[in-house]
PDB file of C-alpha atoms in Angstrom:
ATOM      1  CA  MET H  27       1.129 -20.146  47.535  1.00  0.00           C
ATOM      2  CA  ASP H  28       3.735 -17.463  48.230  1.00  0.00           C
ATOM      3  CA  GLN H  29       4.274 -14.793  45.631  1.00  0.00           C
ATOM      4  CA  VAL H  30       7.592 -15.076  43.786  1.00  0.00           C
ATOM      5  CA  ALA H  31       9.634 -11.889  43.743  1.00  0.00           C
ATOM      6  CA  LYS H  32       9.528 -10.183  40.341  1.00  0.00           C
ATOM      7  CA  HIS H  33      12.981  -8.682  40.871  1.00  0.00           C
ATOM      8  CA  ILE H  34      15.915  -9.506  43.102  1.00  0.00           C
ATOM      9  CA  ASP H  35      19.365  -7.961  43.274  1.00  0.00           C
ATOM     10  CA  VAL H  36      22.311 -10.341  42.866  1.00  0.00           C
ATOM     11  CA  PRO H  37      25.602  -8.683  43.845  1.00  0.00           C
ATOM     12  CA  PHE H  38      28.586  -9.648  41.702  1.00  0.00           C
ATOM     13  CA  VAL H  39      32.301  -8.873  41.524  1.00  0.00           C
ATOM     14  CA  SER H  40      34.292  -8.923  38.293  1.00  0.00           C
ATOM     15  CA  ASN H  41      37.568 -10.808  38.628  1.00  0.00           C
ATOM     16  CA  ASP H  42      38.997  -9.053  35.599  1.00  0.00           C
ATOM     17  CA  PRO H  43      38.249  -5.643  34.050  1.00  0.00           C
ATOM     18  CA  ASP H  44      37.632  -7.378  30.701  1.00  0.00           C
ATOM     19  CA  SER H  45      35.041  -9.834  32.095  1.00  0.00           C
ATOM     20  CA  PHE H  46      31.364  -9.563  31.245  1.00  0.00           C
ATOM     21  CA  ARG H  47      28.481  -9.382  33.679  1.00  0.00           C
ATOM     22  CA  PRO H  48      25.543 -11.730  33.118  1.00  0.00           C
ATOM     23  CA  ALA H  49      22.976  -9.941  30.983  1.00  0.00           C
ATOM     24  CA  TYR H  50      19.607 -10.658  29.432  1.00  0.00           C
ATOM     25  CA  ALA H  51      19.526 -10.554  25.629  1.00  0.00           C
ATOM     26  CA  HIS H  52      15.865  -9.439  25.538  1.00  0.00           C
ATOM     27  CA  ASP H  53      13.296  -8.032  27.938  1.00  0.00           C
ATOM     28  CA  GLY H  54      11.326 -10.854  29.491  1.00  0.00           C
ATOM     29  CA  ASP H  55      14.010 -13.534  28.961  1.00  0.00           C
ATOM     30  CA  ALA H  56      14.053 -16.192  31.683  1.00  0.00           C
ATOM     31  CA  ALA H  57      17.845 -16.605  31.698  1.00  0.00           C
ATOM     32  CA  SER H  58      20.811 -14.292  31.298  1.00  0.00           C
ATOM     33  CA  ASP H  59      23.804 -15.035  29.091  1.00  0.00           C
ATOM     34  CA  LEU H  60      27.102 -16.222  30.548  1.00  0.00           C
ATOM     35  CA  ARG H  61      30.228 -15.320  28.577  1.00  0.00           C
ATOM     36  CA  ALA H  62      33.664 -16.882  28.360  1.00  0.00           C
ATOM     37  CA  ALA H  63      36.466 -15.039  30.167  1.00  0.00           C
ATOM     38  CA  CYS H  64      39.102 -16.618  27.895  1.00  0.00           C
ATOM     39  CA  ASP H  65      39.745 -18.029  24.430  1.00  0.00           C
ATOM     40  CA  GLY H  66      39.773 -21.779  23.877  1.00  0.00           C
ATOM     41  CA  VAL H  67      39.153 -24.823  21.741  1.00  0.00           C
ATOM     42  CA  ILE H  68      37.123 -27.871  22.748  1.00  0.00           C
ATOM     43  CA  GLU H  69      38.146 -30.864  20.661  1.00  0.00           C
ATOM     44  CA  PRO H  70      35.518 -33.369  19.428  1.00  0.00           C
ATOM     45  CA  GLY H  71      34.180 -35.482  22.284  1.00  0.00           C
ATOM     46  CA  LYS H  72      36.117 -33.472  24.912  1.00  0.00           C
ATOM     47  CA  ARG H  73      35.024 -31.225  27.757  1.00  0.00           C
ATOM     48  CA  MET H  74      36.417 -28.006  29.214  1.00  0.00           C
ATOM     49  CA  LEU H  75      35.793 -25.928  32.333  1.00  0.00           C
ATOM     50  CA  ILE H  76      35.475 -22.311  31.193  1.00  0.00           C
ATOM     51  CA  PRO H  77      35.731 -19.372  33.598  1.00  0.00           C
ATOM     52  CA  CYS H  78      33.200 -16.547  33.291  1.00  0.00           C
ATOM     53  CA  GLY H  79      35.315 -13.926  35.082  1.00  0.00           C
ATOM     54  CA  PHE H  80      33.041 -13.037  37.993  1.00  0.00           C
ATOM     55  CA  SER H  81      31.758 -14.178  41.369  1.00  0.00           C
ATOM     56  CA  MET H  82      28.309 -13.476  42.766  1.00  0.00           C
ATOM     57  CA  ALA H  83      26.214 -13.703  45.906  1.00  0.00           C
ATOM     58  CA  ILE H  84      22.918 -15.400  45.080  1.00  0.00           C
ATOM     59  CA  PRO H  85      20.461 -14.549  47.892  1.00  0.00           C
ATOM     60  CA  GLU H  86      19.412 -17.270  50.331  1.00  0.00           C
ATOM     61  CA  GLY H  87      16.289 -19.045  49.110  1.00  0.00           C
ATOM     62  CA  TYR H  88      17.470 -18.838  45.478  1.00  0.00           C
ATOM     63  CA  ALA H  89      19.761 -20.956  43.313  1.00  0.00           C
ATOM     64  CA  GLY H  90      21.419 -20.489  39.942  1.00  0.00           C
ATOM     65  CA  LEU H  91      20.856 -22.999  37.142  1.00  0.00           C
ATOM     66  CA  VAL H  92      23.438 -23.071  34.347  1.00  0.00           C
ATOM     67  CA  LEU H  93      21.755 -24.144  31.122  1.00  0.00           C
ATOM     68  CA  PRO H  94      22.980 -24.861  27.570  1.00  0.00           C
ATOM     69  CA  ARG H  95      22.410 -22.354  24.791  1.00  0.00           C
ATOM     70  CA  SER H  96      20.141 -23.850  22.140  1.00  0.00           C
ATOM     71  CA  GLY H  97      22.052 -22.313  19.223  1.00  0.00           C
ATOM     72  CA  LEU H  98      25.360 -23.808  20.359  1.00  0.00           C
ATOM     73  CA  ALA H  99      23.678 -27.181  20.829  1.00  0.00           C
ATOM     74  CA  VAL H 100      21.994 -27.227  17.415  1.00  0.00           C
ATOM     75  CA  HIS H 101      24.796 -25.703  15.327  1.00  0.00           C
ATOM     76  CA  HIS H 102      27.917 -27.001  17.112  1.00  0.00           C
ATOM     77  CA  GLY H 103      26.911 -29.893  19.397  1.00  0.00           C
ATOM     78  CA  ILE H 104      27.950 -27.910  22.487  1.00  0.00           C
ATOM     79  CA  THR H 105      26.137 -28.552  25.760  1.00  0.00           C
ATOM     80  CA  VAL H 106      26.617 -27.981  29.474  1.00  0.00           C
ATOM     81  CA  LEU H 107      28.071 -31.257  30.760  1.00  0.00           C
ATOM     82  CA  ASN H 108      26.130 -31.401  34.036  1.00  0.00           C
ATOM     83  CA  ALA H 109      23.045 -29.595  32.751  1.00  0.00           C
ATOM     84  CA  PRO H 110      21.602 -27.989  34.567  1.00  0.00           C
ATOM     85  CA  GLY H 111      24.613 -26.949  36.592  1.00  0.00           C
ATOM     86  CA  LEU H 112      23.644 -25.834  40.089  1.00  0.00           C
ATOM     87  CA  ILE H 113      25.016 -22.778  41.889  1.00  0.00           C
ATOM     88  CA  ASP H 114      24.033 -22.733  45.561  1.00  0.00           C
ATOM     89  CA  SER H 115      23.404 -19.453  47.365  1.00  0.00           C
ATOM     90  CA  SER H 116      26.375 -20.111  49.668  1.00  0.00           C
ATOM     91  CA  TYR H 117      28.894 -20.405  46.782  1.00  0.00           C
ATOM     92  CA  ARG H 118      31.204 -17.406  46.390  1.00  0.00           C
ATOM     93  CA  GLY H 119      33.832 -18.642  43.929  1.00  0.00           C
ATOM     94  CA  GLU H 120      34.226 -17.753  40.279  1.00  0.00           C
ATOM     95  CA  ILE H 121      31.353 -18.834  38.060  1.00  0.00           C
ATOM     96  CA  MET H 122      32.558 -21.465  35.603  1.00  0.00           C
ATOM     97  CA  VAL H 123      30.805 -23.552  32.959  1.00  0.00           C
ATOM     98  CA  SER H 124      31.652 -27.152  32.079  1.00  0.00           C
ATOM     99  CA  LEU H 125      31.059 -27.481  28.331  1.00  0.00           C
ATOM    100  CA  LEU H 126      31.059 -30.715  26.313  1.00  0.00           C
ATOM    101  CA  ASN H 127      31.618 -30.912  22.570  1.00  0.00           C
ATOM    102  CA  THR H 128      29.356 -33.744  21.395  1.00  0.00           C
ATOM    103  CA  ASP H 129      30.372 -33.287  17.744  1.00  0.00           C
ATOM    104  CA  ALA H 130      32.372 -36.344  16.632  1.00  0.00           C
ATOM    105  CA  ASN H 131      34.384 -34.495  13.972  1.00  0.00           C
ATOM    106  CA  ASN H 132      34.671 -30.748  14.572  1.00  0.00           C
ATOM    107  CA  ALA H 133      36.482 -28.794  17.254  1.00  0.00           C
ATOM    108  CA  PHE H 134      34.627 -25.846  18.774  1.00  0.00           C
ATOM    109  CA  GLU H 135      36.558 -22.585  19.012  1.00  0.00           C
ATOM    110  CA  PHE H 136      35.401 -19.785  21.286  1.00  0.00           C
ATOM    111  CA  SER H 137      36.747 -16.370  22.174  1.00  0.00           C
ATOM    112  CA  GLN H 138      36.666 -14.227  25.273  1.00  0.00           C
ATOM    113  CA  GLY H 139      33.228 -12.598  25.434  1.00  0.00           C
ATOM    114  CA  ASP H 140      31.404 -15.329  23.506  1.00  0.00           C
ATOM    115  CA  ARG H 141      28.088 -16.416  25.012  1.00  0.00           C
ATOM    116  CA  ILE H 142      28.617 -19.992  26.231  1.00  0.00           C
ATOM    117  CA  ALA H 143      25.659 -20.777  28.520  1.00  0.00           C
ATOM    118  CA  GLN H 144      22.643 -19.272  30.258  1.00  0.00           C
ATOM    119  CA  LEU H 145      22.036 -18.542  33.933  1.00  0.00           C
ATOM    120  CA  MET H 146      18.577 -18.758  35.478  1.00  0.00           C
ATOM    121  CA  ILE H 147      18.077 -17.662  39.093  1.00  0.00           C
ATOM    122  CA  ILE H 148      15.149 -19.492  40.689  1.00  0.00           C
ATOM    123  CA  PRO H 149      13.535 -19.587  44.134  1.00  0.00           C
ATOM    124  CA  TYR H 150      13.410 -22.894  45.930  1.00  0.00           C
ATOM    125  CA  PRO H 151      11.668 -24.177  49.050  1.00  0.00           C
ATOM    126  CA  GLN H 152      13.642 -25.602  51.945  1.00  0.00           C
ATOM    127  CA  VAL H 153      12.092 -29.008  52.575  1.00  0.00           C
ATOM    128  CA  SER H 154      12.118 -31.414  55.494  1.00  0.00           C
ATOM    129  CA  PHE H 155      12.288 -35.121  54.732  1.00  0.00           C
ATOM    130  CA  VAL H 156       9.882 -36.909  57.070  1.00  0.00           C
ATOM    131  CA  SER H 157      10.207 -40.643  57.724  1.00  0.00           C
ATOM    132  CA  VAL H 158       6.862 -42.472  57.448  1.00  0.00           C
ATOM    133  CA  GLU H 159       5.735 -46.121  57.373  1.00  0.00           C
ATOM    134  CA  SER H 160       4.384 -45.944  53.800  1.00  0.00           C
ATOM    135  CA  ILE H 161       3.619 -43.490  51.019  1.00  0.00           C
ATOM    136  CA  ASP H 162       0.422 -43.131  48.993  1.00  0.00           C
ATOM    137  CA  GLU H 163      -0.072 -45.162  45.810  1.00  0.00           C
ATOM    138  CA  THR H 164      -0.463 -43.642  42.343  1.00  0.00           C
ATOM    139  CA  ASP H 165      -1.432 -45.010  38.926  1.00  0.00           C
ATOM    140  CA  ARG H 166       2.228 -44.885  37.901  1.00  0.00           C
ATOM    141  CA  GLY H 167       3.469 -46.636  41.018  1.00  0.00           C
ATOM    142  CA  SER H 168       7.161 -47.520  40.838  1.00  0.00           C
ATOM    143  CA  GLY H 169       7.308 -47.403  37.016  1.00  0.00           C
ATOM    144  CA  GLY H 170      10.448 -45.514  36.103  1.00  0.00           C
ATOM    145  CA  PHE H 171      12.669 -45.196  33.060  1.00  0.00           C
ATOM    146  CA  GLY H 172      10.645 -45.915  29.912  1.00  0.00           C
ATOM    147  CA  SER H 173       7.485 -46.811  31.832  1.00  0.00           C
ATOM    148  CA  SER H 174       5.273 -44.455  29.824  1.00  0.00           C
ATOM    149  CA  GLY H 175       6.113 -46.179  26.532  1.00  0.00           C
ATOM    150  CA  ARG H 176       7.504 -44.752  23.316  1.00  0.00           C
ATOM    151  CA  ALA H 177       6.496 -41.379  21.965  1.00  0.00           C
TER     152      ALA H 177
END
């Protein structure tokens, strides 16, 4: 198996002098924090697309995954709507996060600079889909949703 790079450079451009670059909270963290580039309120059960204030150039062979922050999920019912969000290496627009407020009663207020999601940059293989007459059988077979039983 190929060795995964321990460090890659990801060029980025701030769209606003007050925007925040992605940054790791602690050494060894797998994902960096994404911050809101504006203030806002997400009403109960509603969603909002929140700009992060920068664009970046993820290297070819890598992708960005936008993930929810566990603290926002547990304490406020806030999640990334399309988790994980996918940022392809060819995308050059502003990074934005689609947040959903799953709380039925409380609005979620955020301010510019608040951490709203996490960004993980991962390598991926380029695959070729090969047409064949049949595929090998497994114990699971075609069992899908719920096929492994209850916890």
